[in-house]
C-alpha atoms as one frame of an Amber mdcrd trajectory, in Angstrom:
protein
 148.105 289.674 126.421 148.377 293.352 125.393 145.496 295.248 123.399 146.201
 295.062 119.734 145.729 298.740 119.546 148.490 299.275 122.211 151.743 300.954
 121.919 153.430 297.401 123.187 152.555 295.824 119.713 154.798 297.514 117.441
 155.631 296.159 113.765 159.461 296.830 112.854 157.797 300.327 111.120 157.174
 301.500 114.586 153.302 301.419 113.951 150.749 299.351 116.286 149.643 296.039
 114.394 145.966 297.201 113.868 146.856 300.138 112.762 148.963 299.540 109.528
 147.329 299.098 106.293 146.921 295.187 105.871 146.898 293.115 102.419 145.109
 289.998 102.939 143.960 287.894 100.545 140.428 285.583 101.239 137.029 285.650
 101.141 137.179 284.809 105.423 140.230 287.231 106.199 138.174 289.952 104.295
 135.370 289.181 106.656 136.703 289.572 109.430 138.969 292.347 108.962 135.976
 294.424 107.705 133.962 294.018 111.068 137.720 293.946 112.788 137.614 291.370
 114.690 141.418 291.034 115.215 141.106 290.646 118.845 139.639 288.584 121.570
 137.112 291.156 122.810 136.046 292.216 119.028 135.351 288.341 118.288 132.176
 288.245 116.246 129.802 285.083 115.547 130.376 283.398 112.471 129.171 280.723
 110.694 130.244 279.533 106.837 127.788 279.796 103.915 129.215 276.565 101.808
 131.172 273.591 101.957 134.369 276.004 100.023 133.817 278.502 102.958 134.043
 275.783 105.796 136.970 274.442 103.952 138.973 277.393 103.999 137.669 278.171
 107.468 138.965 275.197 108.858 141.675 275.488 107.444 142.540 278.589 108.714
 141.634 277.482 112.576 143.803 274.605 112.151 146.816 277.135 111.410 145.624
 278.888 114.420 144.948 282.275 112.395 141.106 281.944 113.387 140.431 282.023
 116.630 137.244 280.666 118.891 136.791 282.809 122.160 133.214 281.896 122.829
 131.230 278.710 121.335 130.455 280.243 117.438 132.601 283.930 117.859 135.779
 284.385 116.423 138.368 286.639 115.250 141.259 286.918 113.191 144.631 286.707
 114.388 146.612 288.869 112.815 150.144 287.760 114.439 149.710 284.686 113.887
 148.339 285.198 110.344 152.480 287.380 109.928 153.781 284.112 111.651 152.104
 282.125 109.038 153.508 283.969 105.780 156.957 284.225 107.567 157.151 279.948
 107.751 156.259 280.164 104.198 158.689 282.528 103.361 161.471 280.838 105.512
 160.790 277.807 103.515 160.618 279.106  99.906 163.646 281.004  99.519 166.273
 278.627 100.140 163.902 275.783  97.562 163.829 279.275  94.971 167.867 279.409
  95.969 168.072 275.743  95.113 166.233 275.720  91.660 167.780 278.343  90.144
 171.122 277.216  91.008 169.991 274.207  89.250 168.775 275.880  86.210 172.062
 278.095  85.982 173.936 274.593  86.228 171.626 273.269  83.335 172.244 275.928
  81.236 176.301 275.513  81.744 176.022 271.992  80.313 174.472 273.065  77.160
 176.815 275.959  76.640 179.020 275.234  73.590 181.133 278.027  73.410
C-alpha cells in the first residue's frame, strides 16, 4: 500500500490525498483528522466518550472509513471515506433526476393555458 503522503496517491487535482484541504463533517472525522491519523502507521488509540459517539463510531467502522490496526488504535481512511460520498452521490442524482421530472410532469397537468 503506498504512503498517503506519496506522489503515487494523486487526487484528479494532481495533489497527494493528505495534502489537499479536506471538508469533513463529524465530531469522530474531526478527531482524527486533527491528530492525522489517516494512515496505518499514524493510527492513534481511541476510545468513545458516549453512547452518540460509539454510535457514530460504529457506524463509521462498519462503512470501513475507520480503521483498527492494533487492538484500540485507529485511523481514518480517507479513500475510503471519497469512496463513501461517491456511492452516495452515484445514487442521488439519478432519484434527484427522477423527482423533478416528476414534479415538471405535475406541474404540466395543472397547466390550463
Amino acid at each position: 500500500m503506498p504512503n498517503k503522503l506519496s506522489p503515487v496517491n494523486l487526487t484528479p487535482s494532481g495533489m497527494p490525498m493528505a495534502l489537499r484541504p479536506h471538508r469533513i463533517r463529524g465530531v469522530i472525522p474531526g478527531l482524527f483528522l486533527a491528530r492525522h491519523a489517516i494512515g496505518p502507521d499514524d493510527a492513534i488509540a481511541f476510545l468513545p466518550r458516549d453512547a452518540w459517539e460509539q454510535a457514530a463510531f460504529d457506524r463509521l467502522r462498519a462503512n470501513g472509513i475507520v480503521r483498527e490496526t492494533a487492538p484500540g488504535r485507529f485511523y481514518f481512511d480517507l479513500d475510503a471515506h471519497y469512496a463513501a460520498i461517491e456511492r452516495r452521490r452515484r445514487l442521488a442524482v439519478p432519484i434527484a433526476i427522477i423527482v423533478s421530472v416528476l414534479i415538471a410532469w405535475i406541474a404540466t397537468r395543472f397547466f390550463r393555458g
